[in-house]
Amino acid sequence: MLPVALSGAAEPSPADDFPCLIEPHLVVDASTAVEGVLATVAVSKGDFIKQGAVVAVLESEAERASLEQATLRAEMKAAIQARKVNLQRSVEKHQRAMKLSGNKFVSPDELDELRSAADLARQELEEQEENRRLAVLDAKRIAALLEQRTIRSPITGVVVERYLDGGEFAQAQPIVRLAQLDPLNVEAVLPGDRYGSVHAGTVAQVVLSEPFHETLEARVTMVEKLIDAASGTFGVRIELANPDYRIPAGLECRVTFMK
């Protein structure tokens, strides 16, 4: 739901509103599933990036060469065609010999040899077709491994940290940190005696602090199922749409829940 600015809204009393904090909807670290030297890191801190866009690429010359070789093997048809021609000729020779065997022009031993030759040609064709299928699978496997060397953004959001640069070795560590800022999460902590008065779907009025100082309407998406025994409080999360990325994460606010 888009945020709705409310003008002329009555000032809530201190007993009715609660402090809150605006946070990113999601924060993720983009890392690599395979280790290697980074050829390039395509984004910098503060960049906006779409889901699926390239974040970084590992050096992949050897893998690309292997893929090219495997693809070439998978596309080779000459060997299969030669086996088909050989099989066709062997079958024709055997069929002619069978016709002549009734007139005693071909001995039983010669007929057996021709039949064996046809069987062998058939096996060679099947073997060559199996080799081609294996080559196709091998090309797909190498292509999948090559794709792992391209790191893509799992979300649409903003780059908040860049940990590595091109030429550095990447392994089990983040390359960049990304934050999804549409929608935003508004986090509030309520006293335990308010438990049950707020639930998922409850309308909330979020008052932004300076320099915005405006009131936006949003809805509760999550109420914690546990009241903290030490503080006697529970957490509430409100989802605030931010399609134009106008509202930054980290902003303090106050929230009032509508009855």
Tab-separated table of C-alpha atoms in Angstrom:
chain	number	residue	atom	x	y	z
A	1	MET	CA	0.000	0.000	0.000
A	2	LEU	CA	1.379	3.424	-0.943
A	3	PRO	CA	2.085	5.784	1.963
A	4	VAL	CA	-0.670	8.355	2.396
A	5	ALA	CA	0.254	11.723	3.851
A	6	LEU	CA	-2.368	12.912	6.313
A	7	SER	CA	-2.761	16.667	6.575
A	8	GLY	CA	-4.503	18.315	9.458
A	9	ALA	CA	-4.305	15.169	11.612
A	10	ALA	CA	-4.830	15.711	15.334
A	11	GLU	CA	-1.692	15.548	17.419
A	12	PRO	CA	-1.681	12.192	19.264
A	13	SER	CA	-1.315	12.263	22.999
A	14	PRO	CA	1.835	10.779	24.570
A	15	ALA	CA	-0.228	7.845	25.830
A	16	ASP	CA	-1.400	6.990	22.326
A	17	ASP	CA	1.785	7.141	20.275
A	18	PHE	CA	5.011	5.188	20.556
A	19	PRO	CA	8.581	5.714	19.348
A	20	CYS	CA	9.608	3.765	16.260
A	21	LEU	CA	12.508	3.372	13.897
A	22	ILE	CA	12.448	3.004	10.105
A	23	GLU	CA	14.662	0.179	8.865
A	24	PRO	CA	15.347	-1.529	5.515
A	25	HIS	CA	12.887	-4.230	4.579
A	26	LEU	CA	15.785	-6.588	3.941
A	27	VAL	CA	19.583	-6.438	4.238
A	28	VAL	CA	21.638	-9.096	2.423
A	29	ASP	CA	25.290	-9.743	1.724
A	30	ALA	CA	26.073	-10.768	-1.843
A	31	SER	CA	28.866	-13.348	-1.820
A	32	THR	CA	30.271	-16.019	-4.114
A	33	ALA	CA	29.529	-19.744	-4.050
A	34	VAL	CA	32.987	-20.469	-5.512
A	35	GLU	CA	36.292	-18.901	-4.634
A	36	GLY	CA	38.481	-17.019	-7.067
A	37	VAL	CA	40.022	-13.703	-8.058
A	38	LEU	CA	37.542	-10.929	-8.765
A	39	ALA	CA	37.815	-9.669	-12.334
A	40	THR	CA	35.547	-6.738	-11.530
A	41	VAL	CA	33.103	-5.384	-8.952
A	42	ALA	CA	30.403	-3.611	-10.954
A	43	VAL	CA	28.782	-1.519	-8.208
A	44	SER	CA	29.829	1.090	-5.659
A	45	LYS	CA	28.424	2.262	-2.360
A	46	GLY	CA	25.202	4.191	-2.891
A	47	ASP	CA	24.372	2.613	-6.268
A	48	PHE	CA	20.826	1.523	-6.978
A	49	ILE	CA	20.658	-2.010	-8.373
A	50	LYS	CA	17.887	-4.193	-9.793
A	51	GLN	CA	17.322	-7.790	-8.747
A	52	GLY	CA	19.373	-10.082	-10.974
A	53	ALA	CA	21.806	-7.384	-12.077
A	54	VAL	CA	25.521	-8.234	-12.045
A	55	VAL	CA	27.304	-7.278	-8.833
A	56	ALA	CA	30.716	-8.805	-9.540
A	57	VAL	CA	32.454	-11.296	-11.824
A	58	LEU	CA	35.245	-13.731	-11.007
A	59	GLU	CA	38.039	-14.368	-13.502
A	60	SER	CA	36.673	-17.105	-15.765
A	61	GLU	CA	38.927	-17.527	-18.823
A	62	ALA	CA	39.605	-21.218	-18.181
A	63	GLU	CA	35.941	-21.980	-17.545
A	64	ARG	CA	34.881	-20.172	-20.733
A	65	ALA	CA	37.385	-22.165	-22.766
A	66	SER	CA	36.097	-25.409	-21.238
A	67	LEU	CA	32.517	-24.412	-22.053
A	68	GLU	CA	33.433	-23.630	-25.650
A	69	GLN	CA	35.120	-27.013	-26.005
A	70	ALA	CA	32.192	-28.883	-24.411
A	71	THR	CA	29.686	-27.031	-26.578
A	72	LEU	CA	31.649	-27.942	-29.699
A	73	ARG	CA	31.624	-31.617	-28.708
A	74	ALA	CA	27.896	-31.466	-28.049
A	75	GLU	CA	27.243	-30.001	-31.492
A	76	MET	CA	29.398	-32.470	-33.456
A	77	LYS	CA	27.143	-34.480	-35.787
A	78	ALA	CA	29.623	-35.839	-38.340
A	79	ALA	CA	30.596	-38.878	-36.235
A	80	ILE	CA	26.950	-39.826	-35.655
A	81	GLN	CA	26.155	-39.418	-39.355
A	82	ALA	CA	29.089	-41.663	-40.281
A	83	ARG	CA	27.849	-44.336	-37.871
A	84	LYS	CA	24.365	-44.108	-39.376
A	85	VAL	CA	25.724	-44.590	-42.899
A	86	ASN	CA	27.807	-47.558	-41.753
A	87	LEU	CA	24.801	-49.138	-40.059
A	88	GLN	CA	22.612	-48.653	-43.112
A	89	ARG	CA	25.195	-50.301	-45.382
A	90	SER	CA	25.715	-53.214	-42.982
A	91	VAL	CA	21.959	-53.835	-42.715
A	92	GLU	CA	21.567	-53.724	-46.501
A	93	LYS	CA	24.416	-56.214	-46.986
A	94	HIS	CA	22.874	-58.554	-44.435
A	95	GLN	CA	19.436	-58.305	-46.058
A	96	ARG	CA	20.856	-59.072	-49.506
A	97	ALA	CA	22.770	-62.030	-48.111
A	98	MET	CA	19.614	-63.390	-46.493
A	99	LYS	CA	17.859	-63.345	-49.871
A	100	LEU	CA	20.778	-65.114	-51.528
A	101	SER	CA	21.185	-67.682	-48.763
A	102	GLY	CA	18.087	-69.510	-49.955
A	103	ASN	CA	19.820	-70.190	-53.260
A	104	LYS	CA	22.996	-71.377	-51.491
A	105	PHE	CA	24.998	-68.426	-52.856
A	106	VAL	CA	25.936	-67.332	-49.298
A	107	SER	CA	27.203	-69.709	-46.674
A	108	PRO	CA	25.804	-69.731	-43.122
A	109	ASP	CA	29.185	-68.481	-41.813
A	110	GLU	CA	29.148	-65.493	-44.171
A	111	LEU	CA	25.570	-64.734	-43.150
A	112	ASP	CA	26.562	-64.787	-39.455
A	113	GLU	CA	29.477	-62.443	-40.137
A	114	LEU	CA	27.244	-59.954	-41.932
A	115	ARG	CA	24.661	-60.098	-39.138
A	116	SER	CA	27.411	-59.519	-36.558
A	117	ALA	CA	28.721	-56.591	-38.602
A	118	ALA	CA	25.238	-55.031	-38.631
A	119	ASP	CA	24.881	-55.565	-34.864
A	120	LEU	CA	28.290	-54.002	-34.275
A	121	ALA	CA	27.419	-50.992	-36.443
A	122	ARG	CA	24.197	-50.531	-34.457
A	123	GLN	CA	26.109	-50.622	-31.148
A	124	GLU	CA	28.669	-48.109	-32.452
A	125	LEU	CA	25.855	-45.729	-33.443
A	126	GLU	CA	24.221	-46.059	-30.011
A	127	GLU	CA	27.575	-45.440	-28.324
A	128	GLN	CA	28.185	-42.324	-30.411
A	129	GLU	CA	24.704	-40.972	-29.600
A	130	GLU	CA	25.304	-41.625	-25.886
A	131	ASN	CA	28.619	-39.753	-26.121
A	132	ARG	CA	26.832	-36.782	-27.662
A	133	ARG	CA	24.187	-36.783	-24.922
A	134	LEU	CA	26.956	-36.867	-22.317
A	135	ALA	CA	28.672	-33.966	-24.084
A	136	VAL	CA	25.431	-31.953	-23.923
A	137	LEU	CA	25.140	-32.637	-20.181
A	138	ASP	CA	28.793	-31.732	-19.684
A	139	ALA	CA	28.259	-28.424	-21.495
A	140	LYS	CA	25.273	-27.666	-19.229
A	141	ARG	CA	27.338	-28.528	-16.141
A	142	ILE	CA	30.190	-26.225	-17.166
A	143	ALA	CA	27.725	-23.452	-18.058
A	144	ALA	CA	26.212	-23.745	-14.562
A	145	LEU	CA	29.672	-23.547	-12.983
A	146	LEU	CA	30.486	-20.526	-15.138
A	147	GLU	CA	27.267	-18.803	-14.070
A	148	GLN	CA	28.314	-19.258	-10.425
A	149	ARG	CA	31.307	-17.033	-11.191
A	150	THR	CA	28.923	-14.173	-11.941
A	151	ILE	CA	27.492	-12.745	-8.714
A	152	ARG	CA	24.043	-11.199	-9.131
A	153	SER	CA	21.918	-9.103	-6.794
A	154	PRO	CA	19.241	-11.139	-4.984
A	155	ILE	CA	17.127	-8.019	-4.385
A	156	THR	CA	16.260	-4.627	-5.814
A	157	GLY	CA	17.832	-2.060	-3.565
A	158	VAL	CA	20.826	0.067	-2.700
A	159	VAL	CA	24.475	-0.840	-2.148
A	160	VAL	CA	25.291	0.131	1.442
A	161	GLU	CA	28.785	-1.388	1.689
A	162	ARG	CA	31.448	-2.582	-0.760
A	163	TYR	CA	33.956	-4.917	0.862
A	164	LEU	CA	36.139	-6.078	-2.050
A	165	ASP	CA	37.552	-4.666	-5.274
A	166	GLY	CA	38.628	-6.141	-8.601
A	167	GLY	CA	41.854	-8.140	-8.312
A	168	GLU	CA	41.161	-9.276	-4.742
A	169	PHE	CA	40.612	-12.923	-3.821
A	170	ALA	CA	37.020	-13.775	-2.886
A	171	GLN	CA	35.972	-16.854	-0.947
A	172	ALA	CA	33.487	-17.352	1.899
A	173	GLN	CA	32.976	-13.639	2.534
A	174	PRO	CA	30.577	-10.910	1.376
A	175	ILE	CA	31.523	-8.781	-1.613
A	176	VAL	CA	28.853	-6.100	-1.145
A	177	ARG	CA	25.989	-5.455	1.253
A	178	LEU	CA	22.584	-4.556	-0.198
A	179	ALA	CA	19.484	-3.050	1.408
A	180	GLN	CA	15.920	-3.265	0.105
A	181	LEU	CA	14.278	0.099	0.797
A	182	ASP	CA	10.870	-0.477	-0.770
A	183	PRO	CA	8.947	-1.253	1.282
A	184	LEU	CA	10.470	-0.113	4.567
A	185	ASN	CA	10.003	-1.764	7.950
A	186	VAL	CA	8.808	0.447	10.784
A	187	GLU	CA	9.800	-1.208	14.058
A	188	ALA	CA	8.048	-0.269	17.310
A	189	VAL	CA	8.090	-1.644	20.857
A	190	LEU	CA	4.812	-1.565	22.809
A	191	PRO	CA	4.084	-2.177	26.507
A	192	GLY	CA	2.679	-5.581	27.342
A	193	ASP	CA	-0.699	-4.170	28.415
A	194	ARG	CA	-1.326	-3.224	24.755
A	195	TYR	CA	-1.004	-6.841	23.626
A	196	GLY	CA	-4.108	-7.891	21.742
A	197	SER	CA	-5.043	-4.344	20.747
A	198	VAL	CA	-2.743	-4.438	17.718
A	199	HIS	CA	-2.693	-7.197	15.145
A	200	ALA	CA	-1.664	-7.828	11.549
A	201	GLY	CA	-3.688	-5.498	9.335
A	202	THR	CA	-4.155	-2.775	11.950
A	203	VAL	CA	-3.881	0.690	10.383
A	204	ALA	CA	-1.058	2.818	11.774
A	205	GLN	CA	-0.152	6.475	11.416
A	206	VAL	CA	3.600	6.949	11.196
A	207	VAL	CA	4.889	10.440	12.000
A	208	LEU	CA	8.315	11.007	10.444
A	209	SER	CA	10.907	13.083	12.273
A	210	GLU	CA	12.733	16.060	10.788
A	211	PRO	CA	13.384	16.991	8.060
A	212	PHE	CA	10.148	15.327	6.877
A	213	HIS	CA	7.747	15.892	9.768
A	214	GLU	CA	4.768	14.360	7.974
A	215	THR	CA	2.269	11.658	8.822
A	216	LEU	CA	1.907	8.571	6.619
A	217	GLU	CA	-0.599	5.748	6.799
A	218	ALA	CA	0.572	2.129	6.784
A	219	ARG	CA	-0.454	-1.273	8.133
A	220	VAL	CA	0.907	-3.674	10.715
A	221	THR	CA	2.421	-6.817	9.167
A	222	MET	CA	3.775	-8.593	12.251
A	223	VAL	CA	3.146	-8.712	15.999
A	224	GLU	CA	5.588	-10.710	18.107
A	225	LYS	CA	4.040	-13.716	19.830
A	226	LEU	CA	6.199	-13.300	22.912
A	227	ILE	CA	6.200	-10.588	25.571
A	228	ASP	CA	9.708	-9.958	26.894
A	229	ALA	CA	9.655	-10.843	30.587
A	230	ALA	CA	12.450	-8.438	31.529
A	231	SER	CA	10.996	-5.323	29.911
A	232	GLY	CA	7.328	-6.285	29.706
A	233	THR	CA	7.213	-5.245	26.055
A	234	PHE	CA	6.614	-6.798	22.629
A	235	GLY	CA	7.628	-5.841	19.111
A	236	VAL	CA	5.437	-4.689	16.232
A	237	ARG	CA	6.431	-4.323	12.578
A	238	ILE	CA	4.679	-1.981	10.144
A	239	GLU	CA	5.262	-2.048	6.385
A	240	LEU	CA	5.650	1.375	4.783
A	241	ALA	CA	5.701	1.671	0.996
A	242	ASN	CA	8.569	3.712	-0.407
A	243	PRO	CA	8.375	3.396	-4.227
A	244	ASP	CA	10.305	6.589	-4.949
A	245	TYR	CA	12.964	5.858	-2.277
A	246	ARG	CA	12.221	9.264	-0.780
A	247	ILE	CA	12.291	8.066	2.824
A	248	PRO	CA	15.686	6.886	4.114
A	249	ALA	CA	16.198	3.976	6.462
A	250	GLY	CA	17.466	4.882	9.932
A	251	LEU	CA	14.927	7.665	10.412
A	252	GLU	CA	13.242	7.971	13.814
A	253	CYS	CA	9.473	8.262	14.007
A	254	ARG	CA	6.377	8.025	16.211
A	255	VAL	CA	3.492	5.665	15.526
A	256	THR	CA	-0.193	5.698	16.487
A	257	PHE	CA	-2.443	2.681	15.987
A	258	MET	CA	-5.990	3.229	14.801
A	259	LYS	CA	-8.830	1.459	16.583
